[in-house]
Short mmCIF file of N, CA and C and ligand atoms in Angstrom, two decimals:
data_model
loop_
_atom_site.label_atom_id
_atom_site.label_comp_id
_atom_site.label_asym_id
_atom_site.label_seq_id
_atom_site.Cartn_x
_atom_site.Cartn_y
_atom_site.Cartn_z
N MET A 1 -4.91 -6.39 -60.05
CA MET A 1 -3.16 -5.59 -60.95
C MET A 1 -2.78 -6.49 -59.38
N GLU A 2 -1.28 -6.57 -60.22
CA GLU A 2 -0.22 -6.99 -59.01
C GLU A 2 0.24 -5.85 -58.31
N LEU A 3 0.46 -5.89 -56.89
CA LEU A 3 0.81 -5.39 -56.33
C LEU A 3 2.24 -5.73 -55.77
N PRO A 4 3.74 -5.04 -56.48
CA PRO A 4 4.97 -5.70 -55.81
C PRO A 4 5.01 -5.37 -54.38
N TYR A 5 5.19 -5.59 -53.29
CA TYR A 5 5.67 -5.33 -52.20
C TYR A 5 5.53 -6.95 -51.43
N ASP A 6 6.91 -6.47 -50.34
CA ASP A 6 6.75 -7.39 -49.37
C ASP A 6 6.23 -7.20 -48.22
N GLN A 7 5.06 -7.90 -48.28
CA GLN A 7 4.41 -7.96 -46.98
C GLN A 7 5.09 -8.00 -45.82
N ALA A 8 5.78 -9.85 -45.61
CA ALA A 8 6.52 -10.07 -44.16
C ALA A 8 7.18 -8.43 -43.83
N LYS A 9 8.13 -7.74 -45.02
CA LYS A 9 8.75 -6.53 -44.17
C LYS A 9 8.45 -5.79 -43.49
N LEU A 10 6.66 -5.44 -44.26
CA LEU A 10 6.27 -3.79 -44.02
C LEU A 10 5.44 -4.76 -42.78
N ALA A 11 4.93 -5.36 -42.10
CA ALA A 11 4.34 -6.14 -41.09
C ALA A 11 5.45 -6.10 -40.21
N ALA A 12 6.84 -6.96 -40.36
CA ALA A 12 7.80 -6.32 -38.97
C ALA A 12 8.23 -5.37 -39.11
N LEU A 13 7.64 -4.31 -39.51
CA LEU A 13 7.45 -2.56 -39.03
C LEU A 13 6.63 -2.04 -38.08
N VAL A 14 5.93 -3.10 -37.70
CA VAL A 14 4.25 -2.36 -37.47
C VAL A 14 4.61 -3.19 -35.91
N ARG A 15 4.38 -2.40 -35.40
CA ARG A 15 4.38 -2.60 -33.35
C ARG A 15 3.08 -2.71 -32.83
N ASP A 16 3.19 -4.39 -31.96
CA ASP A 16 1.52 -4.08 -31.59
C ASP A 16 1.64 -3.39 -30.28
N VAL A 17 0.59 -2.40 -29.68
CA VAL A 17 1.40 -2.51 -28.66
C VAL A 17 -0.57 -2.60 -27.07
N PRO A 18 -0.02 -3.77 -26.62
CA PRO A 18 -1.27 -4.15 -25.88
C PRO A 18 -1.73 -2.73 -25.09
N ASP A 19 -3.17 -2.89 -24.75
CA ASP A 19 -4.07 -2.35 -23.92
C ASP A 19 -3.83 -1.12 -23.81
N PHE A 20 -3.62 -0.56 -25.29
CA PHE A 20 -3.41 1.04 -25.99
C PHE A 20 -4.67 1.13 -26.59
N PRO A 21 -5.52 2.24 -26.26
CA PRO A 21 -5.11 3.72 -25.40
C PRO A 21 -5.93 3.36 -23.75
N SER A 22 -6.55 1.43 -24.54
CA SER A 22 -7.35 2.16 -22.68
C SER A 22 -7.44 -0.11 -22.93
N PRO A 23 -7.26 -1.03 -22.19
CA PRO A 23 -7.55 -2.39 -21.57
C PRO A 23 -8.60 -2.93 -23.01
N GLY A 24 -7.63 -3.38 -23.32
CA GLY A 24 -8.32 -4.60 -23.74
C GLY A 24 -7.85 -4.45 -25.55
N VAL A 25 -7.71 -3.13 -26.00
CA VAL A 25 -7.22 -3.06 -27.54
C VAL A 25 -5.77 -2.96 -27.31
N VAL A 26 -5.74 -3.90 -28.83
CA VAL A 26 -3.77 -3.86 -29.48
C VAL A 26 -3.80 -2.90 -30.30
N PHE A 27 -2.94 -1.99 -30.53
CA PHE A 27 -2.76 -0.95 -30.98
C PHE A 27 -2.13 -1.19 -32.03
N LYS A 28 -2.17 -0.77 -32.98
CA LYS A 28 -1.46 -1.31 -34.30
C LYS A 28 0.02 0.13 -34.60
N ASP A 29 0.68 -0.02 -33.87
CA ASP A 29 1.75 1.17 -34.08
C ASP A 29 2.75 1.91 -34.72
N VAL A 30 1.70 2.39 -36.29
CA VAL A 30 2.96 1.90 -37.69
C VAL A 30 4.28 3.31 -37.54
N ALA A 31 4.42 3.78 -36.39
CA ALA A 31 5.10 4.28 -36.05
C ALA A 31 7.15 3.94 -36.63
N PRO A 32 7.12 3.23 -36.55
CA PRO A 32 8.73 2.27 -36.50
C PRO A 32 8.49 2.28 -38.30
N LEU A 33 7.40 1.45 -38.83
CA LEU A 33 7.15 1.57 -40.27
C LEU A 33 7.64 3.02 -41.51
N LEU A 34 7.36 3.79 -40.62
CA LEU A 34 6.79 5.14 -41.30
C LEU A 34 8.36 5.83 -40.69
N ALA A 35 9.49 5.75 -40.26
CA ALA A 35 10.10 6.12 -39.90
C ALA A 35 11.87 4.82 -40.87
N ASP A 36 10.54 4.24 -41.88
CA ASP A 36 12.09 3.32 -42.31
C ASP A 36 11.92 3.95 -43.82
N PRO A 37 12.98 4.98 -44.20
CA PRO A 37 12.37 5.08 -45.76
C PRO A 37 11.95 4.25 -46.75
N GLN A 38 12.42 3.27 -46.79
CA GLN A 38 12.31 2.34 -47.14
C GLN A 38 10.68 1.52 -47.61
N ALA A 39 10.72 1.33 -46.59
CA ALA A 39 8.85 0.77 -46.03
C ALA A 39 8.30 1.99 -46.25
N PHE A 40 8.70 3.43 -46.40
CA PHE A 40 7.58 4.15 -46.38
C PHE A 40 7.01 4.41 -47.63
N SER A 41 8.68 4.29 -48.18
CA SER A 41 8.33 4.97 -50.11
C SER A 41 7.66 3.61 -50.19
N THR A 42 7.66 2.07 -50.29
CA THR A 42 7.26 1.71 -50.84
C THR A 42 5.37 1.34 -50.57
N VAL A 43 4.98 1.60 -48.81
CA VAL A 43 3.45 1.67 -48.72
C VAL A 43 3.10 2.90 -49.79
N ILE A 44 3.64 4.23 -50.37
CA ILE A 44 2.96 5.48 -50.65
C ILE A 44 2.76 4.99 -51.72
N ASP A 45 3.95 4.44 -52.83
CA ASP A 45 4.11 4.00 -54.05
C ASP A 45 2.66 2.94 -54.33
N VAL A 46 2.37 2.02 -53.12
CA VAL A 46 1.64 0.80 -53.18
C VAL A 46 0.31 2.11 -53.31
N LEU A 47 0.39 2.80 -52.82
CA LEU A 47 -1.12 3.33 -52.58
C LEU A 47 -1.96 3.76 -53.51
N VAL A 48 -0.61 4.84 -53.99
CA VAL A 48 -0.88 5.43 -55.47
C VAL A 48 -1.19 5.00 -56.31
N MET A 49 -0.47 3.28 -56.81
CA MET A 49 -1.01 3.10 -57.86
C MET A 49 -2.26 2.04 -57.48
N ALA A 50 -2.22 2.02 -56.19
CA ALA A 50 -3.92 1.37 -56.49
C ALA A 50 -4.86 2.03 -56.29
N VAL A 51 -4.95 3.29 -55.72
CA VAL A 51 -6.32 4.05 -55.70
C VAL A 51 -5.56 5.35 -57.18
N GLY A 52 -4.72 5.38 -58.42
CA GLY A 52 -4.53 6.22 -58.86
C GLY A 52 -5.06 6.05 -60.19
N ARG A 53 -5.77 5.31 -60.10
CA ARG A 53 -6.56 4.66 -61.33
C ARG A 53 -7.54 6.22 -61.59
N GLY A 54 -6.83 6.55 -63.10
CA GLY A 54 -8.51 7.76 -63.69
C GLY A 54 -7.14 8.88 -62.83
N THR A 55 -8.73 9.59 -62.75
CA THR A 55 -7.98 11.10 -62.58
C THR A 55 -8.86 11.29 -61.21
N VAL A 56 -8.09 11.66 -60.45
CA VAL A 56 -8.32 12.07 -58.90
C VAL A 56 -8.12 13.35 -58.89
N ASP A 57 -9.04 13.83 -58.33
CA ASP A 57 -8.80 15.21 -57.55
C ASP A 57 -8.74 15.68 -56.77
N ARG A 58 -8.73 14.69 -54.97
CA ARG A 58 -8.77 15.46 -53.87
C ARG A 58 -8.32 14.26 -52.79
N VAL A 59 -7.72 13.75 -52.60
CA VAL A 59 -7.30 13.00 -51.40
C VAL A 59 -7.37 13.22 -50.06
N ILE A 60 -8.49 12.93 -49.59
CA ILE A 60 -8.57 13.22 -48.14
C ILE A 60 -8.15 12.24 -47.09
N GLY A 61 -6.56 13.11 -45.74
CA GLY A 61 -6.44 12.42 -45.14
C GLY A 61 -7.12 12.28 -43.74
N ILE A 62 -7.61 11.40 -43.08
CA ILE A 62 -8.41 11.21 -41.78
C ILE A 62 -7.24 11.57 -40.63
N GLU A 63 -7.85 12.75 -39.83
CA GLU A 63 -6.69 12.96 -38.45
C GLU A 63 -6.90 11.59 -37.42
N ALA A 64 -5.02 11.81 -36.93
CA ALA A 64 -4.19 12.21 -37.61
C ALA A 64 -3.04 11.73 -38.53
N ARG A 65 -3.06 10.04 -38.17
CA ARG A 65 -1.96 9.29 -39.28
C ARG A 65 -2.18 9.36 -40.55
N GLY A 66 -3.32 9.45 -40.43
CA GLY A 66 -4.48 9.29 -41.74
C GLY A 66 -3.61 10.38 -43.12
N PHE A 67 -3.16 11.95 -42.48
CA PHE A 67 -2.65 12.92 -43.00
C PHE A 67 -1.37 12.43 -43.88
N ILE A 68 -0.28 11.89 -42.90
CA ILE A 68 1.30 11.31 -43.15
C ILE A 68 0.82 10.68 -44.46
N LEU A 69 -0.03 10.05 -44.40
CA LEU A 69 -0.23 8.67 -45.72
C LEU A 69 -0.88 9.47 -47.11
N ALA A 70 -1.70 10.55 -47.00
CA ALA A 70 -2.57 11.36 -47.63
C ALA A 70 -1.84 12.12 -48.48
N ALA A 71 -1.28 13.02 -47.77
CA ALA A 71 -0.33 14.16 -48.60
C ALA A 71 0.72 13.88 -49.14
N PRO A 72 1.53 12.59 -49.23
CA PRO A 72 2.17 12.64 -50.16
C PRO A 72 1.70 11.70 -51.40
N VAL A 73 0.34 11.10 -50.91
CA VAL A 73 -0.15 9.91 -52.05
C VAL A 73 -0.69 11.90 -53.21
N ALA A 74 -2.02 12.16 -52.06
CA ALA A 74 -2.41 13.44 -53.23
C ALA A 74 -0.80 14.09 -54.03
N ASP A 75 0.05 14.67 -54.11
CA ASP A 75 1.01 15.16 -54.17
C ASP A 75 1.35 13.92 -55.57
N ARG A 76 2.14 12.79 -55.13
CA ARG A 76 2.10 11.84 -56.66
C ARG A 76 1.30 12.00 -56.99
N LEU A 77 -0.20 12.42 -56.78
CA LEU A 77 -0.83 11.77 -58.17
C LEU A 77 -1.76 13.43 -58.78
N GLY A 78 -1.22 14.57 -57.90
CA GLY A 78 -1.20 15.92 -58.63
C GLY A 78 -2.56 15.95 -58.38
N ALA A 79 -3.34 15.60 -56.82
CA ALA A 79 -3.93 16.06 -56.41
C ALA A 79 -4.35 17.21 -55.18
N GLY A 80 -5.29 17.14 -55.17
CA GLY A 80 -5.30 18.64 -53.74
C GLY A 80 -5.63 17.76 -52.54
N PHE A 81 -4.64 18.04 -51.29
CA PHE A 81 -5.07 17.01 -50.36
C PHE A 81 -6.32 17.98 -49.67
N VAL A 82 -6.85 16.94 -48.91
CA VAL A 82 -7.74 17.84 -47.93
C VAL A 82 -8.50 17.19 -45.94
N PRO A 83 -7.93 17.47 -45.09
CA PRO A 83 -7.91 16.94 -44.34
C PRO A 83 -9.49 16.86 -43.89
N ALA A 84 -9.82 15.50 -42.73
CA ALA A 84 -10.66 15.32 -42.30
C ALA A 84 -10.27 15.45 -40.79
N ARG A 85 -11.04 16.06 -40.15
CA ARG A 85 -10.58 16.21 -38.59
C ARG A 85 -11.79 15.96 -37.86
N LYS A 86 -11.31 16.20 -36.55
CA LYS A 86 -12.44 15.94 -35.46
C LYS A 86 -13.02 17.37 -34.89
N ALA A 87 -14.03 16.81 -34.63
CA ALA A 87 -14.84 17.86 -34.36
C ALA A 87 -14.36 19.85 -33.57
N GLY A 88 -14.44 20.46 -34.44
CA GLY A 88 -14.22 22.45 -33.95
C GLY A 88 -12.44 22.56 -33.90
N LYS A 89 -11.65 21.60 -35.05
CA LYS A 89 -10.36 21.85 -35.12
C LYS A 89 -10.43 23.29 -36.62
N LEU A 90 -11.65 22.50 -37.40
CA LEU A 90 -11.15 23.63 -38.60
C LEU A 90 -12.32 24.80 -38.88
N PRO A 91 -11.34 26.06 -39.22
CA PRO A 91 -12.31 27.17 -39.25
C PRO A 91 -13.51 27.03 -40.20
N GLY A 92 -14.00 28.16 -40.45
CA GLY A 92 -15.15 28.58 -41.48
C GLY A 92 -16.12 27.03 -42.30
N ARG A 93 -16.91 27.76 -42.24
CA ARG A 93 -18.03 26.67 -43.05
C ARG A 93 -17.85 25.05 -43.29
N THR A 94 -18.19 24.01 -42.14
CA THR A 94 -17.76 22.81 -42.08
C THR A 94 -18.89 21.83 -42.40
N SER A 95 -18.31 21.12 -43.23
CA SER A 95 -19.71 20.01 -43.18
C SER A 95 -19.00 18.22 -41.88
N SER A 96 -20.38 17.93 -41.25
CA SER A 96 -19.80 17.05 -40.13
C SER A 96 -20.46 15.96 -40.43
N VAL A 97 -19.94 14.67 -40.04
CA VAL A 97 -20.68 13.51 -40.04
C VAL A 97 -20.42 13.12 -37.91
N SER A 98 -21.38 12.51 -37.57
CA SER A 98 -21.17 12.05 -36.06
C SER A 98 -21.55 9.74 -35.87
N TYR A 99 -20.78 10.12 -35.93
CA TYR A 99 -20.87 8.15 -35.54
C TYR A 99 -20.70 7.52 -34.41
N GLU A 100 -20.50 6.58 -34.49
CA GLU A 100 -20.75 5.50 -33.06
C GLU A 100 -19.10 4.76 -32.75
N LEU A 101 -18.87 5.36 -31.70
CA LEU A 101 -17.33 4.37 -31.37
C LEU A 101 -17.97 3.47 -30.55
N GLU A 102 -16.94 2.27 -30.14
CA GLU A 102 -17.75 1.45 -29.03
C GLU A 102 -17.86 2.12 -27.80
N TYR A 103 -17.46 3.43 -27.38
CA TYR A 103 -17.99 3.89 -26.62
C TYR A 103 -18.23 5.54 -27.12
N GLY A 104 -19.30 5.90 -26.74
CA GLY A 104 -19.60 7.09 -27.11
C GLY A 104 -19.33 7.43 -28.43
N LEU A 105 -19.72 9.29 -29.03
CA LEU A 105 -19.75 9.55 -30.25
C LEU A 105 -18.48 10.04 -31.03
N GLU A 106 -18.20 10.25 -32.27
CA GLU A 106 -17.01 10.66 -32.73
C GLU A 106 -17.91 11.53 -33.71
N THR A 107 -17.00 12.81 -34.36
CA THR A 107 -16.78 13.44 -34.90
C THR A 107 -16.10 13.60 -35.91
N LEU A 108 -16.27 13.49 -37.53
CA LEU A 108 -14.93 14.43 -38.34
C LEU A 108 -15.71 15.11 -39.43
N GLU A 109 -15.23 16.03 -39.51
CA GLU A 109 -15.85 17.11 -40.85
C GLU A 109 -14.32 17.47 -41.91
N VAL A 110 -14.78 18.45 -42.43
CA VAL A 110 -13.81 18.63 -44.08
C VAL A 110 -14.93 19.83 -43.56
N GLN A 111 -13.83 21.02 -44.83
CA GLN A 111 -14.45 22.28 -44.96
C GLN A 111 -15.34 21.75 -45.72
N SER A 112 -16.40 22.94 -46.27
CA SER A 112 -17.51 22.93 -47.02
C SER A 112 -16.97 22.85 -48.77
N ASP A 113 -16.26 24.05 -48.51
CA ASP A 113 -15.42 24.21 -50.22
C ASP A 113 -14.53 23.86 -50.32
N ALA A 114 -13.82 22.64 -49.64
CA ALA A 114 -12.55 21.22 -50.13
C ALA A 114 -13.27 20.47 -50.43
N ILE A 115 -14.29 20.04 -51.03
CA ILE A 115 -14.76 19.18 -52.20
C ILE A 115 -15.86 20.00 -52.79
N ALA A 116 -15.88 19.47 -54.52
CA ALA A 116 -17.01 20.00 -55.16
C ALA A 116 -18.00 19.16 -55.51
N ARG A 117 -19.13 19.06 -56.39
CA ARG A 117 -19.80 18.83 -56.74
C ARG A 117 -18.50 17.71 -58.09
N ASP A 118 -19.02 16.51 -58.16
CA ASP A 118 -18.68 15.64 -59.58
C ASP A 118 -16.82 15.51 -58.90
N ASP A 119 -16.53 15.95 -57.87
CA ASP A 119 -14.63 15.63 -57.83
C ASP A 119 -14.64 14.05 -57.39
N ARG A 120 -13.30 13.32 -58.04
CA ARG A 120 -13.36 12.49 -57.48
C ARG A 120 -12.04 12.20 -55.98
N VAL A 121 -12.70 11.88 -55.67
CA VAL A 121 -11.78 11.72 -54.36
C VAL A 121 -11.41 10.35 -53.87
N VAL A 122 -10.30 9.86 -52.86
CA VAL A 122 -9.93 9.22 -52.60
C VAL A 122 -9.09 9.29 -51.37
N ILE A 123 -9.72 8.28 -50.44
CA ILE A 123 -9.80 8.88 -49.02
C ILE A 123 -8.69 7.64 -48.60
N ILE A 124 -7.58 8.24 -47.85
CA ILE A 124 -6.74 7.30 -46.79
C ILE A 124 -6.55 6.98 -44.92
N ASP A 125 -6.29 6.61 -44.44
CA ASP A 125 -6.29 5.87 -43.59
C ASP A 125 -5.09 5.62 -43.29
N ASP A 126 -4.64 5.14 -41.98
CA ASP A 126 -3.50 4.27 -41.80
C ASP A 126 -4.35 2.89 -41.28
N VAL A 127 -5.41 3.12 -40.33
CA VAL A 127 -5.74 1.37 -39.94
C VAL A 127 -7.37 1.86 -40.47
N LEU A 128 -7.93 0.22 -40.87
CA LEU A 128 -9.57 0.15 -40.96
C LEU A 128 -9.74 -1.11 -40.17
N ALA A 129 -10.76 -0.43 -38.93
CA ALA A 129 -10.81 -1.12 -37.98
C ALA A 129 -12.27 -1.52 -37.94
N THR A 130 -13.63 -1.31 -37.22
CA THR A 130 -14.91 -1.13 -37.47
C THR A 130 -15.42 -0.56 -38.37
N GLY A 131 -14.62 0.26 -39.08
CA GLY A 131 -15.02 1.10 -40.51
C GLY A 131 -16.00 2.15 -40.34
N GLY A 132 -16.24 2.84 -39.10
CA GLY A 132 -17.14 3.70 -38.84
C GLY A 132 -17.04 5.18 -39.70
N THR A 133 -15.00 5.00 -39.06
CA THR A 133 -14.95 6.50 -39.48
C THR A 133 -14.42 6.94 -40.84
N ALA A 134 -13.78 5.58 -41.68
CA ALA A 134 -13.84 5.51 -43.19
C ALA A 134 -15.50 5.42 -43.85
N ALA A 135 -16.79 5.09 -43.65
CA ALA A 135 -17.77 5.72 -43.32
C ALA A 135 -18.38 6.70 -43.46
N ALA A 136 -17.67 7.31 -42.19
CA ALA A 136 -18.07 8.93 -41.97
C ALA A 136 -17.79 9.41 -43.39
N ALA A 137 -16.25 9.24 -43.21
CA ALA A 137 -15.73 9.80 -44.44
C ALA A 137 -16.25 10.26 -45.69
N ILE A 138 -16.63 8.96 -46.06
CA ILE A 138 -17.59 8.73 -47.55
C ILE A 138 -18.99 9.57 -47.31
N GLU A 139 -19.36 9.51 -46.53
CA GLU A 139 -20.69 10.34 -46.06
C GLU A 139 -20.51 11.74 -46.41
N LEU A 140 -19.36 12.30 -45.76
CA LEU A 140 -18.90 13.43 -45.54
C LEU A 140 -18.52 14.08 -47.93
N VAL A 141 -18.06 13.13 -48.12
CA VAL A 141 -17.76 13.58 -49.26
C VAL A 141 -18.78 13.39 -50.49
N THR A 142 -20.06 12.51 -50.00
CA THR A 142 -20.95 12.63 -51.03
C THR A 142 -22.11 13.31 -50.89
N GLY A 143 -22.05 13.94 -49.22
CA GLY A 143 -22.50 14.84 -48.78
C GLY A 143 -22.82 16.24 -49.67
N LEU A 144 -21.22 16.37 -50.23
CA LEU A 144 -20.78 17.41 -50.44
C LEU A 144 -20.90 17.29 -52.30
N GLY A 145 -21.83 16.14 -52.51
CA GLY A 145 -21.81 15.76 -54.25
C GLY A 145 -20.20 15.92 -54.38
N GLY A 146 -19.38 14.78 -53.80
CA GLY A 146 -17.91 14.47 -54.50
C GLY A 146 -18.21 12.86 -54.77
N ARG A 147 -17.22 12.33 -55.80
CA ARG A 147 -17.71 11.02 -55.47
C ARG A 147 -16.06 10.11 -55.01
N VAL A 148 -16.87 9.35 -54.03
CA VAL A 148 -15.13 8.57 -53.60
C VAL A 148 -15.21 7.06 -55.08
N THR A 149 -13.12 7.68 -55.29
CA THR A 149 -13.25 6.71 -56.76
C THR A 149 -12.78 5.46 -55.76
N GLY A 150 -12.28 5.55 -54.53
CA GLY A 150 -11.53 4.14 -53.77
C GLY A 150 -10.40 4.70 -52.61
N LEU A 151 -10.63 3.75 -51.37
CA LEU A 151 -10.37 3.91 -50.12
C LEU A 151 -8.96 3.08 -50.23
N GLY A 152 -7.96 3.57 -49.50
CA GLY A 152 -6.61 3.17 -49.58
C GLY A 152 -6.54 3.38 -47.58
N PHE A 153 -6.09 1.91 -46.47
CA PHE A 153 -5.70 1.98 -45.43
C PHE A 153 -4.26 1.34 -45.68
N LEU A 154 -3.31 1.79 -44.63
CA LEU A 154 -1.94 0.75 -44.22
C LEU A 154 -2.54 -0.66 -43.32
N LEU A 155 -2.76 -0.38 -42.86
CA LEU A 155 -3.72 -1.99 -42.42
C LEU A 155 -5.51 -1.99 -41.99
N GLU A 156 -5.54 -2.94 -42.15
CA GLU A 156 -7.10 -4.12 -41.86
C GLU A 156 -7.83 -4.76 -40.97
N LEU A 157 -7.83 -4.13 -40.25
CA LEU A 157 -8.22 -5.58 -38.68
C LEU A 157 -9.52 -5.60 -39.13
N GLY A 158 -9.99 -7.54 -40.47
CA GLY A 158 -10.04 -8.05 -40.63
C GLY A 158 -10.93 -8.46 -39.51
N PHE A 159 -10.80 -9.13 -38.41
CA PHE A 159 -12.15 -9.51 -37.70
C PHE A 159 -12.83 -8.52 -37.49
N LEU A 160 -12.22 -7.30 -37.55
CA LEU A 160 -13.62 -5.95 -36.95
C LEU A 160 -14.92 -6.14 -38.09
N GLY A 161 -14.47 -6.57 -39.17
CA GLY A 161 -15.52 -6.42 -40.16
C GLY A 161 -15.78 -5.04 -40.91
N GLY A 162 -14.96 -4.26 -41.02
CA GLY A 162 -14.99 -2.58 -41.35
C GLY A 162 -15.41 -2.88 -42.59
N ALA A 163 -14.92 -4.07 -43.96
CA ALA A 163 -15.37 -3.78 -45.27
C ALA A 163 -16.40 -3.75 -45.58
N ALA A 164 -17.27 -3.81 -44.80
CA ALA A 164 -18.40 -4.27 -44.66
C ALA A 164 -18.92 -2.48 -44.78
N ARG A 165 -18.49 -2.20 -43.90
CA ARG A 165 -19.30 -0.37 -44.19
C ARG A 165 -18.84 -0.09 -45.55
N LEU A 166 -18.00 -0.60 -46.57
CA LEU A 166 -17.32 0.14 -47.58
C LEU A 166 -17.91 -0.38 -48.70
N THR A 167 -19.07 -1.21 -48.74
CA THR A 167 -19.99 -1.66 -49.71
C THR A 167 -19.98 -0.78 -50.96
N GLY A 168 -19.71 -1.54 -51.61
CA GLY A 168 -20.04 -0.40 -53.40
C GLY A 168 -18.80 0.10 -53.12
N HIS A 169 -17.94 0.51 -52.59
CA HIS A 169 -16.59 0.72 -52.84
C HIS A 169 -15.26 0.44 -53.07
N ASP A 170 -14.34 0.75 -54.13
CA ASP A 170 -13.12 -0.39 -53.82
C ASP A 170 -12.66 0.20 -52.55
N HIS A 171 -11.42 -1.15 -51.81
CA HIS A 171 -10.66 0.14 -51.19
C HIS A 171 -9.28 -1.45 -50.97
N LEU A 172 -8.10 -1.00 -50.41
CA LEU A 172 -7.10 -1.70 -50.71
C LEU A 172 -6.48 -1.46 -49.39
N SER A 173 -5.97 -2.38 -48.60
CA SER A 173 -4.95 -2.23 -47.35
C SER A 173 -3.95 -3.30 -47.78
N LEU A 174 -3.02 -2.72 -47.26
CA LEU A 174 -1.36 -2.90 -48.01
C LEU A 174 -0.92 -3.94 -47.15
N LEU A 175 -1.79 -4.51 -45.48
CA LEU A 175 -1.86 -5.41 -45.11
C LEU A 175 -3.23 -5.87 -43.98
N SER A 176 -3.14 -7.17 -43.53
CA SER A 176 -4.57 -7.78 -43.33
C SER A 176 -3.95 -8.56 -41.99
N TYR A 177 -4.78 -8.53 -40.98
CA TYR A 177 -4.55 -9.02 -39.85
C TYR A 177 -6.46 -9.49 -39.50
P1 AMP B 1 -12.32 2.28 -37.23
O1 AMP B 1 -14.09 3.73 -37.58
O2 AMP B 1 -12.86 1.45 -36.18
O3 AMP B 1 -12.49 1.68 -38.09
O4 AMP B 1 -11.39 3.10 -36.38
C1 AMP B 1 -10.34 3.49 -37.24
C2 AMP B 1 -9.77 4.75 -36.73
O5 AMP B 1 -8.78 4.25 -35.54
C3 AMP B 1 -8.23 4.80 -37.66
O6 AMP B 1 -8.01 6.57 -37.49
C4 AMP B 1 -7.19 4.10 -36.97
O7 AMP B 1 -6.28 5.41 -36.70
C5 AMP B 1 -7.47 4.49 -35.48
N1 AMP B 1 -7.58 2.63 -34.89
C6 AMP B 1 -8.71 2.15 -34.52
N2 AMP B 1 -8.08 0.78 -34.12
C7 AMP B 1 -7.08 0.77 -34.07
C8 AMP B 1 -6.18 0.20 -33.51
N3 AMP B 1 -6.18 -1.01 -33.30
N4 AMP B 1 -4.49 0.39 -33.71
C9 AMP B 1 -4.45 1.91 -34.14
N5 AMP B 1 -5.06 2.57 -35.01
C10 AMP B 1 -6.70 2.17 -34.48
#
């Protein structure tokens, strides 16, 4: 599918912040892009086009910047929005998956009744880095009996190989580094 958008224009609105949040990490700050009405709107348009084929029941946004993108995508697709959050933030019965980061463990949770068996689910986040977070989100959805029909990211750090963690699933990243 042809996705009409100006990559260079979007890329110019992503700011590299060296050594944040820790030494050696180049943080991709998407705040300038989100603050640009036209660029933000383009990103939502492209994500909707890319992940919105067929019926989508739920769009999962991953805490925290994933929420910003997933909510308007869900609205535009006529789907429900589901937050995937860090451990201990969601009330009631939750499903959780722990995964390894470079240092230590991270846990991602969704409310167990947020996804029903056979729901068609799209997962959205701002950055695909090592893929651990997205893989955990896939595990959460499939563990509840849902079907992941696509994943969408604003940008992908290709050199970290995250796409290999998503095998068997379609994903789109608007920008690749
Ligand atoms: P990963 O699990 O390694 O794919 O990391 C993905 C999560 O960490 C996403 O939710 C991103 O928001 C965040 N993240 C990882 N690396 C970066 C980076 N270089 N710049 C901005 N966010 C990042």
